[in-house]
């Protein structure tokens, strides 16, 4: 009988000890680590001229605010532009450069470009370790004057290599944004 | 002179014995210890003389032609512990015998028959017996309960299975694990109960909020898991079962052992381990669907008739991989998955548990003490403590695959006490009090904004239930319960979300700190809920039973309904709680009619549940992010009706052949908006054919046909803008899959090996390897359900 009492006391105290845990303090603020709030695409005309910046910025991430899309100006016709993409997480200060993460895991990421109107072509300017395109760097060739649009999609863990279409690549969409452009 | 008299007496006695002509007798009444109900058909065995008599309908027994002297009698009754009583017979001797005959103590009897109900008097109840439970040793609690009429499941793949009663699940279904109300974050659709099915002896289901002693908010119903009881005697027994599962190339091992002593003390240990790799649909591997599950429990105590105590500790740990293809980035990914017809990621079989996956563990400790007061009733007091930890791992960028996206720790303490007055033959009263404290801690180290905030929750409840036996056929019952709930949370809102919800206008006082883009708020809410029930049970004879029950129940909103705030990757939706949500109120009417003929029996159970302020999660709009568009699913309140019918029947065609039939249907409607309610189980019809022959090693063969109709009543699909297609498209997320039919086979034989029994079983689920998708499986968008699964079971009882 003594052992029984002892055992039950032991069990009870064990139970009570495990119960003392978290303090009731002000919780720590969490800032999304992985959210991409800002995509900035710079288009530098080869042979001189104005650099054009395309930006999509959604400062509250998955919050209710919609991304703010800006295009700094119009592009010149029949011109080759050197393109580069920068991704930022601006919910933290200083802003975190997500492009670096994408570059480090370039075999698991790929940008896709879909165009309409007066854009002649987009050519990937970089490759991952396996020789497959990534798309942080690219060149864009404009056609004759007119309206155009470009949709930039970043896929995480797509099929690589793929035929360049979103449907074939699969994976999860990290970013997708369409920019309306005017080609002069 | 005195000595002489004694000698003479002795002598004369001796003479009488020799002459076999004693005239003394033993008579008396056998009755129940509690309420003095007389017990008929109790056997009274006079050990020395080997004379056996039975008590009559009034409980009276008589043994005549006895000689004076000391004897020992053995008193036995089908539903009682056998009692040995020494008795001195001297002339006309009277001995009244009190046996522990009481429904509450009959749990070992209930294991055998499913017709003894004691959770409620008049509500619809069903019991899952141990033999049936054993078939599901490798499955989940939900899978096993699905065998019962009116019980369905809401699942996420094959491993995360939530039971639903009469179409309702989650916080509306209360799960009582050996007297402890489970607190395991039941609010999430992909949160299954943290229970190892191998730890339960029997499971009863009350299909409504009528079992007020357990809680007042079980608008769906109550699931009660209990341990098999055993008699207080010196004993050591146990069993070990080994199961091999073909689909998932794994299995489980489960073992339990019980040691009992004559003085009422017992100790029982149980443990089980389960491991499965990727499971398979008929046409492809369901990549990343493995599971590892560990369950163990230790119980000890002393169980005497007049007093006793029990201590219990149980531990559950599961790591569950979730179909890789169900983790998606945005609307277009979802559309692609729905249209492609098969999962996007199909990889070779592996035992690895990759992301997305969840890891949950649950500690449960309880201490229970009871004392019986003769002629009054039973007093019970219990303290229990639960610690629930949940990690969810997503597919993440960077070095974050081992960093959980969700990390919650829920701690619950409950103290409860009750008293049951059961001494009065016709009126029984049950009164109880409950106090509970709960703390949720959301770990900020996830790097993801909290889905559920830190909170403290306080509950207080009190109930009074009465049962009045009008006559042998008619029993009335009524009960009332009051619950108070207070939630005190600390939550960060994005300033933009706070304003979008209009909280800045309605709840400016809740903000305690402005951190720029985020606001720290301190929502504190109280809820006062009343639940009540009234009903009757009418039995004419043994083969006919009619029950009616009305239950009023109120449920306070859970933390997800109030606070959830974030993106859900498996559903490509943003889920938003609403702090304006109030308690929902259910009015449920249940009727149950049961009739048993000689070789045939049926039960018909219609019900209607009218719920005001029903909390429902449904699409409310679209939000745009850099990832693309997401439908927003918001919690809102509406009025709904749930009307349904469960019918079951059996027929014994010959001694060996038996068929069983089960049909369930429920219709759910949002009456405020006149649309169908989401996630209501489709009508289903199950027919089984069974063959059994005792002489052939207790051979049992069974073939079960399950036909699930198409759910024709679903809410409308929603239209969203697709960035990829640059236009509005219809998101086909509410359409239901086709009707399906699957066949299951089972067989069982028993072999005696010395004193041990070896039970062997072969089960084949989805015998024909049918392709199907189930409306209530959240992964139906991405993949087919499980293909054929062959399970081999070996169980050794010792």
PDB file of N, CA, C and O in Angstrom, chain B residues 277-307:
ATOM      1  N   UNK B 277       4.987   4.086 -44.988  1.00  0.00           N
ATOM      2  CA  UNK B 277       5.630   4.945 -45.976  1.00  0.00           C
ATOM      3  C   UNK B 277       4.576   5.549 -46.877  1.00  0.00           C
ATOM      4  O   UNK B 277       3.390   5.595 -46.515  1.00  0.00           O
ATOM      5  N   UNK B 278       4.995   5.988 -48.045  1.00  0.00           N
ATOM      6  CA  UNK B 278       4.041   6.587 -48.988  1.00  0.00           C
ATOM      7  C   UNK B 278       2.926   5.605 -49.309  1.00  0.00           C
ATOM      8  O   UNK B 278       3.170   4.440 -49.604  1.00  0.00           O
ATOM      9  N   UNK B 279       1.710   6.084 -49.295  1.00  0.00           N
ATOM     10  CA  UNK B 279       0.586   5.233 -49.642  1.00  0.00           C
ATOM     11  C   UNK B 279       0.286   5.369 -51.132  1.00  0.00           C
ATOM     12  O   UNK B 279       0.874   6.211 -51.808  1.00  0.00           O
ATOM     13  N   UNK B 280      -0.618   4.529 -51.608  1.00  0.00           N
ATOM     14  CA  UNK B 280      -0.845   4.504 -53.045  1.00  0.00           C
ATOM     15  C   UNK B 280      -2.313   4.592 -53.408  1.00  0.00           C
ATOM     16  O   UNK B 280      -3.151   3.948 -52.788  1.00  0.00           O
ATOM     17  N   UNK B 281      -2.584   5.358 -54.447  1.00  0.00           N
ATOM     18  CA  UNK B 281      -3.887   5.324 -55.106  1.00  0.00           C
ATOM     19  C   UNK B 281      -3.780   4.200 -56.142  1.00  0.00           C
ATOM     20  O   UNK B 281      -2.684   3.706 -56.395  1.00  0.00           O
ATOM     21  N   UNK B 282      -4.889   3.781 -56.749  1.00  0.00           N
ATOM     22  CA  UNK B 282      -4.774   2.669 -57.698  1.00  0.00           C
ATOM     23  C   UNK B 282      -3.757   2.919 -58.815  1.00  0.00           C
ATOM     24  O   UNK B 282      -3.079   1.999 -59.240  1.00  0.00           O
ATOM     25  N   UNK B 283      -3.628   4.163 -59.270  1.00  0.00           N
ATOM     26  CA  UNK B 283      -2.796   4.412 -60.447  1.00  0.00           C
ATOM     27  C   UNK B 283      -1.442   5.043 -60.159  1.00  0.00           C
ATOM     28  O   UNK B 283      -0.619   5.146 -61.052  1.00  0.00           O
ATOM     29  N   UNK B 284      -1.234   5.543 -58.956  1.00  0.00           N
ATOM     30  CA  UNK B 284       0.041   6.211 -58.694  1.00  0.00           C
ATOM     31  C   UNK B 284       0.320   6.262 -57.201  1.00  0.00           C
ATOM     32  O   UNK B 284      -0.559   6.041 -56.371  1.00  0.00           O
ATOM     33  N   UNK B 285       1.591   6.561 -56.923  1.00  0.00           N
ATOM     34  CA  UNK B 285       2.005   6.707 -55.526  1.00  0.00           C
ATOM     35  C   UNK B 285       1.588   8.084 -55.032  1.00  0.00           C
ATOM     36  O   UNK B 285       1.703   9.082 -55.753  1.00  0.00           O
ATOM     37  N   UNK B 286       1.069   8.132 -53.849  1.00  0.00           N
ATOM     38  CA  UNK B 286       0.698   9.413 -53.242  1.00  0.00           C
ATOM     39  C   UNK B 286       1.940   9.900 -52.499  1.00  0.00           C
ATOM     40  O   UNK B 286       2.176   9.536 -51.351  1.00  0.00           O
ATOM     41  N   UNK B 287       2.750  10.670 -53.197  1.00  0.00           N
ATOM     42  CA  UNK B 287       4.045  11.030 -52.631  1.00  0.00           C
ATOM     43  C   UNK B 287       3.929  11.893 -51.392  1.00  0.00           C
ATOM     44  O   UNK B 287       3.179  12.861 -51.368  1.00  0.00           O
ATOM     45  N   UNK B 288       4.684  11.506 -50.403  1.00  0.00           N
ATOM     46  CA  UNK B 288       4.715  12.156 -49.105  1.00  0.00           C
ATOM     47  C   UNK B 288       3.421  11.959 -48.323  1.00  0.00           C
ATOM     48  O   UNK B 288       2.737  12.914 -47.948  1.00  0.00           O
ATOM     49  N   UNK B 289       3.060  10.707 -48.072  1.00  0.00           N
ATOM     50  CA  UNK B 289       1.869  10.426 -47.270  1.00  0.00           C
ATOM     51  C   UNK B 289       2.182   9.410 -46.170  1.00  0.00           C
ATOM     52  O   UNK B 289       1.311   8.697 -45.713  1.00  0.00           O
ATOM     53  N   UNK B 290       3.439   9.331 -45.767  1.00  0.00           N
ATOM     54  CA  UNK B 290       3.800   8.396 -44.706  1.00  0.00           C
ATOM     55  C   UNK B 290       3.394   8.900 -43.330  1.00  0.00           C
ATOM     56  O   UNK B 290       2.954  10.044 -43.160  1.00  0.00           O
ATOM     57  N   UNK B 291       3.523   8.038 -42.352  1.00  0.00           N
ATOM     58  CA  UNK B 291       3.178   8.424 -40.976  1.00  0.00           C
ATOM     59  C   UNK B 291       3.998   7.617 -39.985  1.00  0.00           C
ATOM     60  O   UNK B 291       4.367   6.469 -40.256  1.00  0.00           O
ATOM     61  N   UNK B 292       4.297   8.242 -38.881  1.00  0.00           N
ATOM     62  CA  UNK B 292       4.887   7.534 -37.752  1.00  0.00           C
ATOM     63  C   UNK B 292       4.080   7.917 -36.524  1.00  0.00           C
ATOM     64  O   UNK B 292       3.866   9.096 -36.272  1.00  0.00           O
ATOM     65  N   UNK B 293       3.621   6.916 -35.787  1.00  0.00           N
ATOM     66  CA  UNK B 293       2.741   7.205 -34.657  1.00  0.00           C
ATOM     67  C   UNK B 293       3.144   6.365 -33.451  1.00  0.00           C
ATOM     68  O   UNK B 293       3.366   5.169 -33.584  1.00  0.00           O
ATOM     69  N   UNK B 294       3.245   7.023 -32.315  1.00  0.00           N
ATOM     70  CA  UNK B 294       3.581   6.319 -31.079  1.00  0.00           C
ATOM     71  C   UNK B 294       2.512   6.656 -30.052  1.00  0.00           C
ATOM     72  O   UNK B 294       2.168   7.818 -29.871  1.00  0.00           O
ATOM     73  N   UNK B 295       1.972   5.640 -29.419  1.00  0.00           N
ATOM     74  CA  UNK B 295       0.994   5.902 -28.357  1.00  0.00           C
ATOM     75  C   UNK B 295       1.330   5.026 -27.178  1.00  0.00           C
ATOM     76  O   UNK B 295       1.657   3.850 -27.340  1.00  0.00           O
ATOM     77  N   UNK B 296       1.265   5.586 -26.001  1.00  0.00           N
ATOM     78  CA  UNK B 296       1.518   4.753 -24.831  1.00  0.00           C
ATOM     79  C   UNK B 296       0.716   5.289 -23.644  1.00  0.00           C
ATOM     80  O   UNK B 296       0.430   6.478 -23.561  1.00  0.00           O
ATOM     81  N   UNK B 297       0.310   4.398 -22.780  1.00  0.00           N
ATOM     82  CA  UNK B 297      -0.413   4.867 -21.601  1.00  0.00           C
ATOM     83  C   UNK B 297      -0.143   3.938 -20.431  1.00  0.00           C
ATOM     84  O   UNK B 297       0.159   2.758 -20.598  1.00  0.00           O
ATOM     85  N   UNK B 298      -0.231   4.531 -19.266  1.00  0.00           N
ATOM     86  CA  UNK B 298      -0.037   3.780 -18.033  1.00  0.00           C
ATOM     87  C   UNK B 298      -1.167   4.176 -17.094  1.00  0.00           C
ATOM     88  O   UNK B 298      -1.460   5.349 -16.918  1.00  0.00           O
ATOM     89  N   UNK B 299      -1.796   3.163 -16.532  1.00  0.00           N
ATOM     90  CA  UNK B 299      -2.896   3.423 -15.612  1.00  0.00           C
ATOM     91  C   UNK B 299      -2.698   2.611 -14.364  1.00  0.00           C
ATOM     92  O   UNK B 299      -2.231   1.476 -14.447  1.00  0.00           O
ATOM     93  N   UNK B 300      -3.110   3.167 -13.264  1.00  0.00           N
ATOM     94  CA  UNK B 300      -3.056   2.382 -12.040  1.00  0.00           C
ATOM     95  C   UNK B 300      -4.148   2.898 -11.138  1.00  0.00           C
ATOM     96  O   UNK B 300      -4.680   3.993 -11.340  1.00  0.00           O
ATOM     97  N   UNK B 301      -4.470   2.126 -10.136  1.00  0.00           N
ATOM     98  CA  UNK B 301      -5.478   2.613  -9.227  1.00  0.00           C
ATOM     99  C   UNK B 301      -5.984   1.499  -8.365  1.00  0.00           C
ATOM    100  O   UNK B 301      -5.497   0.357  -8.411  1.00  0.00           O
ATOM    101  N   UNK B 302      -6.957   1.849  -7.575  1.00  0.00           N
ATOM    102  CA  UNK B 302      -7.591   0.868  -6.718  1.00  0.00           C
ATOM    103  C   UNK B 302      -9.071   1.040  -6.961  1.00  0.00           C
ATOM    104  O   UNK B 302      -9.599   2.144  -6.867  1.00  0.00           O
ATOM    105  N   UNK B 303      -9.706  -0.028  -7.331  1.00  0.00           N
ATOM    106  CA  UNK B 303     -11.110   0.095  -7.653  1.00  0.00           C
ATOM    107  C   UNK B 303     -11.900  -0.826  -6.750  1.00  0.00           C
ATOM    108  O   UNK B 303     -12.032  -2.008  -7.025  1.00  0.00           O
ATOM    109  N   UNK B 304     -12.366  -0.270  -5.682  1.00  0.00           N
ATOM    110  CA  UNK B 304     -13.229  -1.045  -4.800  1.00  0.00           C
ATOM    111  C   UNK B 304     -14.640  -0.555  -5.027  1.00  0.00           C
ATOM    112  O   UNK B 304     -14.876   0.443  -5.682  1.00  0.00           O
ATOM    113  N   UNK B 305     -15.565  -1.282  -4.457  1.00  0.00           N
ATOM    114  CA  UNK B 305     -16.940  -0.882  -4.684  1.00  0.00           C
ATOM    115  C   UNK B 305     -17.249   0.449  -4.019  1.00  0.00           C
ATOM    116  O   UNK B 305     -17.864   1.336  -4.590  1.00  0.00           O
ATOM    117  N   UNK B 306     -16.776   0.624  -2.807  1.00  0.00           N
ATOM    118  CA  UNK B 306     -17.169   1.823  -2.065  1.00  0.00           C
ATOM    119  C   UNK B 306     -16.270   3.023  -2.319  1.00  0.00           C
ATOM    120  O   UNK B 306     -16.679   4.151  -2.130  1.00  0.00           O
ATOM    121  N   UNK B 307     -15.056   2.778  -2.695  1.00  0.00           N
ATOM    122  CA  UNK B 307     -14.184   3.900  -3.023  1.00  0.00           C
ATOM    123  C   UNK B 307     -13.098   3.415  -3.972  1.00  0.00           C
ATOM    124  O   UNK B 307     -12.904   2.217  -4.148  1.00  0.00           O
TER     125      UNK B 307
END
